[in-house]
Amino acid sequence: MTVLLGSALCCLALLTVGRWVTPTVPDLLAAAVVGAALGAVTTDVAILAVGAWSCAVALVDLVRHRLPDDLTLPAAGAVLLAAAHQGGGELALLGGLALAGVHLVGSVASPGSIGGGDVKLCLALGGLGAVSGPSVWTVAAVLAPTTTLVLAAMTGRTGGAAVIPHGPALCAATLVAWVNAGT
């Protein structure tokens, strides 16, 4: 049942991003596969919901090379509220600010490599990683830039307008670390 739920949630999430990009049939199929994969390894509805949101975020970043505030900032607020409700608000805030701070430093040190949307996305994902445990935060924080750098090197897209969007790697790394911690 969670395989179908995951697929449905991911496809529905893609259908909400019409303001920035129109999902294609291959986009929806890819989202369905991601959702099914998540549903196959977890019954945690929170992971499925974050997976669906991540599909939407990743699609927009892949197509537009942009992460709109409408997708990043409300998510950060939701993570902080949910964490605070469970007694981990301060930890989520620190984790989000730490990951965003690392990315902000990277953005300043290497202009054009990390965008402001990536930094804002880190507020939600860093908070989520922190409340899930220090190993989740650390694995996601290391895996995301490693993934982006490897993809850039493999494709030869290491500079200028052809840079690999970092948002999908941030989302995927956080999900992988989070799911792995729960198993």
mmCIF file with all atom_site columns, C-alpha atoms in Angstrom:
data_model
loop_
_atom_site.group_PDB
_atom_site.id
_atom_site.type_symbol
_atom_site.label_atom_id
_atom_site.label_alt_id
_atom_site.label_comp_id
_atom_site.label_asym_id
_atom_site.label_entity_id
_atom_site.label_seq_id
_atom_site.pdbx_PDB_ins_code
_atom_site.Cartn_x
_atom_site.Cartn_y
_atom_site.Cartn_z
_atom_site.occupancy
_atom_site.B_iso_or_equiv
_atom_site.pdbx_formal_charge
_atom_site.auth_seq_id
_atom_site.auth_comp_id
_atom_site.auth_asym_id
_atom_site.auth_atom_id
_atom_site.pdbx_PDB_model_num
ATOM 1   C CA . MET A 1 1   ? 0.000  0.000  0.000   1.00 0.00 ? 1   MET A CA 1
ATOM 2   C CA . THR A 1 2   ? 2.806  2.426  0.811   1.00 0.00 ? 2   THR A CA 1
ATOM 3   C CA . VAL A 1 3   ? 4.307  1.821  -2.643  1.00 0.00 ? 3   VAL A CA 1
ATOM 4   C CA . LEU A 1 4   ? 1.109  3.140  -4.226  1.00 0.00 ? 4   LEU A CA 1
ATOM 5   C CA . LEU A 1 5   ? 0.846  5.964  -1.700  1.00 0.00 ? 5   LEU A CA 1
ATOM 6   C CA . GLY A 1 6   ? 4.439  7.022  -2.330  1.00 0.00 ? 6   GLY A CA 1
ATOM 7   C CA . SER A 1 7   ? 3.930  6.987  -6.100  1.00 0.00 ? 7   SER A CA 1
ATOM 8   C CA . ALA A 1 8   ? 0.708  8.945  -5.851  1.00 0.00 ? 8   ALA A CA 1
ATOM 9   C CA . LEU A 1 9   ? 2.156  11.556 -3.486  1.00 0.00 ? 9   LEU A CA 1
ATOM 10  C CA . CYS A 1 10  ? 5.214  12.146 -5.679  1.00 0.00 ? 10  CYS A CA 1
ATOM 11  C CA . CYS A 1 11  ? 3.122  12.487 -8.856  1.00 0.00 ? 11  CYS A CA 1
ATOM 12  C CA . LEU A 1 12  ? 0.654  14.804 -7.125  1.00 0.00 ? 12  LEU A CA 1
ATOM 13  C CA . ALA A 1 13  ? 3.513  16.954 -5.848  1.00 0.00 ? 13  ALA A CA 1
ATOM 14  C CA . LEU A 1 14  ? 4.817  17.393 -9.390  1.00 0.00 ? 14  LEU A CA 1
ATOM 15  C CA . LEU A 1 15  ? 1.404  18.515 -10.528 1.00 0.00 ? 15  LEU A CA 1
ATOM 16  C CA . THR A 1 16  ? 1.562  21.427 -8.055  1.00 0.00 ? 16  THR A CA 1
ATOM 17  C CA . VAL A 1 17  ? 4.619  23.103 -9.592  1.00 0.00 ? 17  VAL A CA 1
ATOM 18  C CA . GLY A 1 18  ? 2.896  24.408 -12.708 1.00 0.00 ? 18  GLY A CA 1
ATOM 19  C CA . ARG A 1 19  ? 3.814  27.959 -11.776 1.00 0.00 ? 19  ARG A CA 1
ATOM 20  C CA . TRP A 1 20  ? 7.480  27.172 -12.477 1.00 0.00 ? 20  TRP A CA 1
ATOM 21  C CA . VAL A 1 21  ? 7.481  24.167 -14.808 1.00 0.00 ? 21  VAL A CA 1
ATOM 22  C CA . THR A 1 22  ? 5.015  21.855 -16.523 1.00 0.00 ? 22  THR A CA 1
ATOM 23  C CA . PRO A 1 23  ? 5.763  18.237 -15.642 1.00 0.00 ? 23  PRO A CA 1
ATOM 24  C CA . THR A 1 24  ? 6.096  15.891 -18.595 1.00 0.00 ? 24  THR A CA 1
ATOM 25  C CA . VAL A 1 25  ? 5.082  12.232 -18.720 1.00 0.00 ? 25  VAL A CA 1
ATOM 26  C CA . PRO A 1 26  ? 8.717  11.142 -18.125 1.00 0.00 ? 26  PRO A CA 1
ATOM 27  C CA . ASP A 1 27  ? 8.846  13.504 -15.119 1.00 0.00 ? 27  ASP A CA 1
ATOM 28  C CA . LEU A 1 28  ? 5.710  11.902 -13.687 1.00 0.00 ? 28  LEU A CA 1
ATOM 29  C CA . LEU A 1 29  ? 7.032  8.402  -14.355 1.00 0.00 ? 29  LEU A CA 1
ATOM 30  C CA . ALA A 1 30  ? 10.312 9.250  -12.615 1.00 0.00 ? 30  ALA A CA 1
ATOM 31  C CA . ALA A 1 31  ? 8.392  10.667 -9.638  1.00 0.00 ? 31  ALA A CA 1
ATOM 32  C CA . ALA A 1 32  ? 6.237  7.534  -9.501  1.00 0.00 ? 32  ALA A CA 1
ATOM 33  C CA . VAL A 1 33  ? 9.378  5.374  -9.407  1.00 0.00 ? 33  VAL A CA 1
ATOM 34  C CA . VAL A 1 34  ? 10.924 7.497  -6.643  1.00 0.00 ? 34  VAL A CA 1
ATOM 35  C CA . GLY A 1 35  ? 7.694  7.328  -4.652  1.00 0.00 ? 35  GLY A CA 1
ATOM 36  C CA . ALA A 1 36  ? 7.400  3.579  -5.164  1.00 0.00 ? 36  ALA A CA 1
ATOM 37  C CA . ALA A 1 37  ? 11.007 3.085  -4.067  1.00 0.00 ? 37  ALA A CA 1
ATOM 38  C CA . LEU A 1 38  ? 10.403 5.111  -0.914  1.00 0.00 ? 38  LEU A CA 1
ATOM 39  C CA . GLY A 1 39  ? 7.175  3.259  -0.253  1.00 0.00 ? 39  GLY A CA 1
ATOM 40  C CA . ALA A 1 40  ? 8.989  -0.050 -0.649  1.00 0.00 ? 40  ALA A CA 1
ATOM 41  C CA . VAL A 1 41  ? 11.525 0.781  2.067   1.00 0.00 ? 41  VAL A CA 1
ATOM 42  C CA . THR A 1 42  ? 9.415  2.669  4.599   1.00 0.00 ? 42  THR A CA 1
ATOM 43  C CA . THR A 1 43  ? 5.899  2.990  5.945   1.00 0.00 ? 43  THR A CA 1
ATOM 44  C CA . ASP A 1 44  ? 6.716  6.370  7.497   1.00 0.00 ? 44  ASP A CA 1
ATOM 45  C CA . VAL A 1 45  ? 4.255  8.848  6.013   1.00 0.00 ? 45  VAL A CA 1
ATOM 46  C CA . ALA A 1 46  ? 6.547  11.760 6.901   1.00 0.00 ? 46  ALA A CA 1
ATOM 47  C CA . ILE A 1 47  ? 9.294  10.291 4.713   1.00 0.00 ? 47  ILE A CA 1
ATOM 48  C CA . LEU A 1 48  ? 6.802  9.802  1.880   1.00 0.00 ? 48  LEU A CA 1
ATOM 49  C CA . ALA A 1 49  ? 5.606  13.400 2.222   1.00 0.00 ? 49  ALA A CA 1
ATOM 50  C CA . VAL A 1 50  ? 9.151  14.778 2.237   1.00 0.00 ? 50  VAL A CA 1
ATOM 51  C CA . GLY A 1 51  ? 9.921  12.535 -0.725  1.00 0.00 ? 51  GLY A CA 1
ATOM 52  C CA . ALA A 1 52  ? 6.987  13.990 -2.645  1.00 0.00 ? 52  ALA A CA 1
ATOM 53  C CA . TRP A 1 53  ? 8.032  17.550 -1.827  1.00 0.00 ? 53  TRP A CA 1
ATOM 54  C CA . SER A 1 54  ? 11.602 16.650 -2.812  1.00 0.00 ? 54  SER A CA 1
ATOM 55  C CA . CYS A 1 55  ? 10.422 15.446 -6.220  1.00 0.00 ? 55  CYS A CA 1
ATOM 56  C CA . ALA A 1 56  ? 8.745  18.796 -6.827  1.00 0.00 ? 56  ALA A CA 1
ATOM 57  C CA . VAL A 1 57  ? 11.796 20.742 -5.627  1.00 0.00 ? 57  VAL A CA 1
ATOM 58  C CA . ALA A 1 58  ? 14.155 18.631 -7.729  1.00 0.00 ? 58  ALA A CA 1
ATOM 59  C CA . LEU A 1 59  ? 12.083 19.006 -10.898 1.00 0.00 ? 59  LEU A CA 1
ATOM 60  C CA . VAL A 1 60  ? 11.913 22.780 -10.592 1.00 0.00 ? 60  VAL A CA 1
ATOM 61  C CA . ASP A 1 61  ? 15.664 23.026 -9.933  1.00 0.00 ? 61  ASP A CA 1
ATOM 62  C CA . LEU A 1 62  ? 16.549 20.651 -12.783 1.00 0.00 ? 62  LEU A CA 1
ATOM 63  C CA . VAL A 1 63  ? 14.408 22.538 -15.305 1.00 0.00 ? 63  VAL A CA 1
ATOM 64  C CA . ARG A 1 64  ? 14.732 26.131 -14.116 1.00 0.00 ? 64  ARG A CA 1
ATOM 65  C CA . HIS A 1 65  ? 18.066 26.055 -12.234 1.00 0.00 ? 65  HIS A CA 1
ATOM 66  C CA . ARG A 1 66  ? 16.188 27.884 -9.520  1.00 0.00 ? 66  ARG A CA 1
ATOM 67  C CA . LEU A 1 67  ? 14.615 27.063 -6.174  1.00 0.00 ? 67  LEU A CA 1
ATOM 68  C CA . PRO A 1 68  ? 11.753 29.478 -5.520  1.00 0.00 ? 68  PRO A CA 1
ATOM 69  C CA . ASP A 1 69  ? 11.145 30.785 -2.015  1.00 0.00 ? 69  ASP A CA 1
ATOM 70  C CA . ASP A 1 70  ? 7.596  29.372 -2.255  1.00 0.00 ? 70  ASP A CA 1
ATOM 71  C CA . LEU A 1 71  ? 9.066  25.866 -2.207  1.00 0.00 ? 71  LEU A CA 1
ATOM 72  C CA . THR A 1 72  ? 11.898 26.332 0.276   1.00 0.00 ? 72  THR A CA 1
ATOM 73  C CA . LEU A 1 73  ? 10.825 28.718 3.027   1.00 0.00 ? 73  LEU A CA 1
ATOM 74  C CA . PRO A 1 74  ? 7.427  27.192 3.945   1.00 0.00 ? 74  PRO A CA 1
ATOM 75  C CA . ALA A 1 75  ? 9.155  23.809 4.170   1.00 0.00 ? 75  ALA A CA 1
ATOM 76  C CA . ALA A 1 76  ? 11.694 25.237 6.601   1.00 0.00 ? 76  ALA A CA 1
ATOM 77  C CA . GLY A 1 77  ? 8.849  26.593 8.697   1.00 0.00 ? 77  GLY A CA 1
ATOM 78  C CA . ALA A 1 78  ? 7.030  23.263 8.604   1.00 0.00 ? 78  ALA A CA 1
ATOM 79  C CA . VAL A 1 79  ? 10.127 21.361 9.730   1.00 0.00 ? 79  VAL A CA 1
ATOM 80  C CA . LEU A 1 80  ? 10.695 23.819 12.587  1.00 0.00 ? 80  LEU A CA 1
ATOM 81  C CA . LEU A 1 81  ? 7.058  23.648 13.714  1.00 0.00 ? 81  LEU A CA 1
ATOM 82  C CA . ALA A 1 82  ? 6.937  19.856 13.548  1.00 0.00 ? 82  ALA A CA 1
ATOM 83  C CA . ALA A 1 83  ? 10.247 19.567 15.400  1.00 0.00 ? 83  ALA A CA 1
ATOM 84  C CA . ALA A 1 84  ? 9.137  22.069 18.049  1.00 0.00 ? 84  ALA A CA 1
ATOM 85  C CA . HIS A 1 85  ? 5.929  20.094 18.517  1.00 0.00 ? 85  HIS A CA 1
ATOM 86  C CA . GLN A 1 86  ? 8.048  17.038 19.301  1.00 0.00 ? 86  GLN A CA 1
ATOM 87  C CA . GLY A 1 87  ? 10.483 18.941 21.533  1.00 0.00 ? 87  GLY A CA 1
ATOM 88  C CA . GLY A 1 88  ? 13.288 19.285 18.974  1.00 0.00 ? 88  GLY A CA 1
ATOM 89  C CA . GLY A 1 89  ? 12.741 22.820 17.720  1.00 0.00 ? 89  GLY A CA 1
ATOM 90  C CA . GLU A 1 90  ? 16.112 24.151 18.873  1.00 0.00 ? 90  GLU A CA 1
ATOM 91  C CA . LEU A 1 91  ? 17.928 21.189 17.343  1.00 0.00 ? 91  LEU A CA 1
ATOM 92  C CA . ALA A 1 92  ? 16.096 21.658 14.029  1.00 0.00 ? 92  ALA A CA 1
ATOM 93  C CA . LEU A 1 93  ? 16.917 25.363 14.036  1.00 0.00 ? 93  LEU A CA 1
ATOM 94  C CA . LEU A 1 94  ? 20.601 24.721 14.744  1.00 0.00 ? 94  LEU A CA 1
ATOM 95  C CA . GLY A 1 95  ? 20.813 21.951 12.138  1.00 0.00 ? 95  GLY A CA 1
ATOM 96  C CA . GLY A 1 96  ? 19.115 24.082 9.503   1.00 0.00 ? 96  GLY A CA 1
ATOM 97  C CA . LEU A 1 97  ? 21.262 27.121 10.223  1.00 0.00 ? 97  LEU A CA 1
ATOM 98  C CA . ALA A 1 98  ? 24.444 25.018 10.270  1.00 0.00 ? 98  ALA A CA 1
ATOM 99  C CA . LEU A 1 99  ? 23.777 23.401 6.889   1.00 0.00 ? 99  LEU A CA 1
ATOM 100 C CA . ALA A 1 100 ? 22.629 26.693 5.395   1.00 0.00 ? 100 ALA A CA 1
ATOM 101 C CA . GLY A 1 101 ? 25.726 28.399 6.833   1.00 0.00 ? 101 GLY A CA 1
ATOM 102 C CA . VAL A 1 102 ? 28.066 25.847 5.271   1.00 0.00 ? 102 VAL A CA 1
ATOM 103 C CA . HIS A 1 103 ? 26.361 26.350 1.915   1.00 0.00 ? 103 HIS A CA 1
ATOM 104 C CA . LEU A 1 104 ? 26.406 30.132 2.291   1.00 0.00 ? 104 LEU A CA 1
ATOM 105 C CA . VAL A 1 105 ? 30.159 30.027 2.861   1.00 0.00 ? 105 VAL A CA 1
ATOM 106 C CA . GLY A 1 106 ? 30.502 27.817 -0.222  1.00 0.00 ? 106 GLY A CA 1
ATOM 107 C CA . SER A 1 107 ? 28.392 30.247 -2.222  1.00 0.00 ? 107 SER A CA 1
ATOM 108 C CA . VAL A 1 108 ? 30.561 33.194 -1.205  1.00 0.00 ? 108 VAL A CA 1
ATOM 109 C CA . ALA A 1 109 ? 33.818 31.290 -1.709  1.00 0.00 ? 109 ALA A CA 1
ATOM 110 C CA . SER A 1 110 ? 32.810 30.022 -5.151  1.00 0.00 ? 110 SER A CA 1
ATOM 111 C CA . PRO A 1 111 ? 30.223 32.382 -6.703  1.00 0.00 ? 111 PRO A CA 1
ATOM 112 C CA . GLY A 1 112 ? 27.809 30.613 -9.024  1.00 0.00 ? 112 GLY A CA 1
ATOM 113 C CA . SER A 1 113 ? 28.463 27.176 -7.562  1.00 0.00 ? 113 SER A CA 1
ATOM 114 C CA . ILE A 1 114 ? 25.688 27.299 -4.954  1.00 0.00 ? 114 ILE A CA 1
ATOM 115 C CA . GLY A 1 115 ? 22.647 29.506 -5.280  1.00 0.00 ? 115 GLY A CA 1
ATOM 116 C CA . GLY A 1 116 ? 20.566 31.285 -2.688  1.00 0.00 ? 116 GLY A CA 1
ATOM 117 C CA . GLY A 1 117 ? 17.770 28.772 -3.196  1.00 0.00 ? 117 GLY A CA 1
ATOM 118 C CA . ASP A 1 118 ? 20.129 25.964 -2.226  1.00 0.00 ? 118 ASP A CA 1
ATOM 119 C CA . VAL A 1 119 ? 21.049 27.843 0.945   1.00 0.00 ? 119 VAL A CA 1
ATOM 120 C CA . LYS A 1 120 ? 17.353 28.313 1.823   1.00 0.00 ? 120 LYS A CA 1
ATOM 121 C CA . LEU A 1 121 ? 16.609 24.667 0.997   1.00 0.00 ? 121 LEU A CA 1
ATOM 122 C CA . CYS A 1 122 ? 19.253 23.741 3.573   1.00 0.00 ? 122 CYS A CA 1
ATOM 123 C CA . LEU A 1 123 ? 17.164 25.343 6.320   1.00 0.00 ? 123 LEU A CA 1
ATOM 124 C CA . ALA A 1 124 ? 14.507 22.640 5.929   1.00 0.00 ? 124 ALA A CA 1
ATOM 125 C CA . LEU A 1 125 ? 16.789 19.737 5.086   1.00 0.00 ? 125 LEU A CA 1
ATOM 126 C CA . GLY A 1 126 ? 19.395 20.568 7.719   1.00 0.00 ? 126 GLY A CA 1
ATOM 127 C CA . GLY A 1 127 ? 16.670 20.861 10.337  1.00 0.00 ? 127 GLY A CA 1
ATOM 128 C CA . LEU A 1 128 ? 15.168 17.565 9.271   1.00 0.00 ? 128 LEU A CA 1
ATOM 129 C CA . GLY A 1 129 ? 18.561 15.871 9.352   1.00 0.00 ? 129 GLY A CA 1
ATOM 130 C CA . ALA A 1 130 ? 19.416 17.279 12.767  1.00 0.00 ? 130 ALA A CA 1
ATOM 131 C CA . VAL A 1 131 ? 16.247 16.096 14.480  1.00 0.00 ? 131 VAL A CA 1
ATOM 132 C CA . SER A 1 132 ? 16.707 12.681 12.874  1.00 0.00 ? 132 SER A CA 1
ATOM 133 C CA . GLY A 1 133 ? 20.135 12.350 14.480  1.00 0.00 ? 133 GLY A CA 1
ATOM 134 C CA . PRO A 1 134 ? 23.675 13.611 14.064  1.00 0.00 ? 134 PRO A CA 1
ATOM 135 C CA . SER A 1 135 ? 24.575 10.771 11.700  1.00 0.00 ? 135 SER A CA 1
ATOM 136 C CA . VAL A 1 136 ? 21.669 11.658 9.392   1.00 0.00 ? 136 VAL A CA 1
ATOM 137 C CA . TRP A 1 137 ? 22.722 15.315 9.313   1.00 0.00 ? 137 TRP A CA 1
ATOM 138 C CA . THR A 1 138 ? 26.382 14.419 8.711   1.00 0.00 ? 138 THR A CA 1
ATOM 139 C CA . VAL A 1 139 ? 25.730 11.816 6.007   1.00 0.00 ? 139 VAL A CA 1
ATOM 140 C CA . ALA A 1 140 ? 23.375 14.169 4.152   1.00 0.00 ? 140 ALA A CA 1
ATOM 141 C CA . ALA A 1 141 ? 25.781 17.111 4.522   1.00 0.00 ? 141 ALA A CA 1
ATOM 142 C CA . VAL A 1 142 ? 28.635 15.085 3.010   1.00 0.00 ? 142 VAL A CA 1
ATOM 143 C CA . LEU A 1 143 ? 26.672 13.042 0.470   1.00 0.00 ? 143 LEU A CA 1
ATOM 144 C CA . ALA A 1 144 ? 24.910 15.988 -1.212  1.00 0.00 ? 144 ALA A CA 1
ATOM 145 C CA . PRO A 1 145 ? 27.962 17.977 -2.360  1.00 0.00 ? 145 PRO A CA 1
ATOM 146 C CA . THR A 1 146 ? 29.813 14.765 -3.172  1.00 0.00 ? 146 THR A CA 1
ATOM 147 C CA . THR A 1 147 ? 26.946 13.679 -5.430  1.00 0.00 ? 147 THR A CA 1
ATOM 148 C CA . THR A 1 148 ? 26.784 17.052 -7.163  1.00 0.00 ? 148 THR A CA 1
ATOM 149 C CA . LEU A 1 149 ? 30.559 17.151 -7.694  1.00 0.00 ? 149 LEU A CA 1
ATOM 150 C CA . VAL A 1 150 ? 30.684 13.602 -9.056  1.00 0.00 ? 150 VAL A CA 1
ATOM 151 C CA . LEU A 1 151 ? 27.796 14.301 -11.457 1.00 0.00 ? 151 LEU A CA 1
ATOM 152 C CA . ALA A 1 152 ? 29.458 17.528 -12.594 1.00 0.00 ? 152 ALA A CA 1
ATOM 153 C CA . ALA A 1 153 ? 32.766 15.762 -13.177 1.00 0.00 ? 153 ALA A CA 1
ATOM 154 C CA . MET A 1 154 ? 31.114 12.846 -14.995 1.00 0.00 ? 154 MET A CA 1
ATOM 155 C CA . THR A 1 155 ? 29.233 15.164 -17.331 1.00 0.00 ? 155 THR A CA 1
ATOM 156 C CA . GLY A 1 156 ? 31.948 17.781 -17.713 1.00 0.00 ? 156 GLY A CA 1
ATOM 157 C CA . ARG A 1 157 ? 29.529 20.429 -16.472 1.00 0.00 ? 157 ARG A CA 1
ATOM 158 C CA . THR A 1 158 ? 31.764 22.123 -13.943 1.00 0.00 ? 158 THR A CA 1
ATOM 159 C CA . GLY A 1 159 ? 31.257 25.811 -14.533 1.00 0.00 ? 159 GLY A CA 1
ATOM 160 C CA . GLY A 1 160 ? 29.161 28.610 -15.958 1.00 0.00 ? 160 GLY A CA 1
ATOM 161 C CA . ALA A 1 161 ? 25.533 28.171 -16.924 1.00 0.00 ? 161 ALA A CA 1
ATOM 162 C CA . ALA A 1 162 ? 25.960 24.408 -17.362 1.00 0.00 ? 162 ALA A CA 1
ATOM 163 C CA . VAL A 1 163 ? 26.507 23.712 -13.647 1.00 0.00 ? 163 VAL A CA 1
ATOM 164 C CA . ILE A 1 164 ? 24.577 20.765 -12.208 1.00 0.00 ? 164 ILE A CA 1
ATOM 165 C CA . PRO A 1 165 ? 21.699 21.949 -9.969  1.00 0.00 ? 165 PRO A CA 1
ATOM 166 C CA . HIS A 1 166 ? 22.476 21.133 -6.334  1.00 0.00 ? 166 HIS A CA 1
ATOM 167 C CA . GLY A 1 167 ? 18.892 20.962 -4.981  1.00 0.00 ? 167 GLY A CA 1
ATOM 168 C CA . PRO A 1 168 ? 18.160 17.426 -6.223  1.00 0.00 ? 168 PRO A CA 1
ATOM 169 C CA . ALA A 1 169 ? 21.326 16.099 -4.559  1.00 0.00 ? 169 ALA A CA 1
ATOM 170 C CA . LEU A 1 170 ? 20.446 17.891 -1.309  1.00 0.00 ? 170 LEU A CA 1
ATOM 171 C CA . CYS A 1 171 ? 16.994 16.309 -1.281  1.00 0.00 ? 171 CYS A CA 1
ATOM 172 C CA . ALA A 1 172 ? 18.189 12.846 -2.310  1.00 0.00 ? 172 ALA A CA 1
ATOM 173 C CA . ALA A 1 173 ? 21.047 12.807 0.196   1.00 0.00 ? 173 ALA A CA 1
ATOM 174 C CA . THR A 1 174 ? 18.736 13.788 3.047   1.00 0.00 ? 174 THR A CA 1
ATOM 175 C CA . LEU A 1 175 ? 16.186 11.145 2.087   1.00 0.00 ? 175 LEU A CA 1
ATOM 176 C CA . VAL A 1 176 ? 18.832 8.429  1.757   1.00 0.00 ? 176 VAL A CA 1
ATOM 177 C CA . ALA A 1 177 ? 20.339 9.305  5.141   1.00 0.00 ? 177 ALA A CA 1
ATOM 178 C CA . TRP A 1 178 ? 16.913 9.536  6.800   1.00 0.00 ? 178 TRP A CA 1
ATOM 179 C CA . VAL A 1 179 ? 15.601 6.251  5.391   1.00 0.00 ? 179 VAL A CA 1
ATOM 180 C CA . ASN A 1 180 ? 18.886 4.498  6.187   1.00 0.00 ? 180 ASN A CA 1
ATOM 181 C CA . ALA A 1 181 ? 18.731 5.695  9.808   1.00 0.00 ? 181 ALA A CA 1
ATOM 182 C CA . GLY A 1 182 ? 15.255 4.210  10.179  1.00 0.00 ? 182 GLY A CA 1
ATOM 183 C CA . THR A 1 183 ? 16.272 0.748  8.994   1.00 0.00 ? 183 THR A CA 1
#
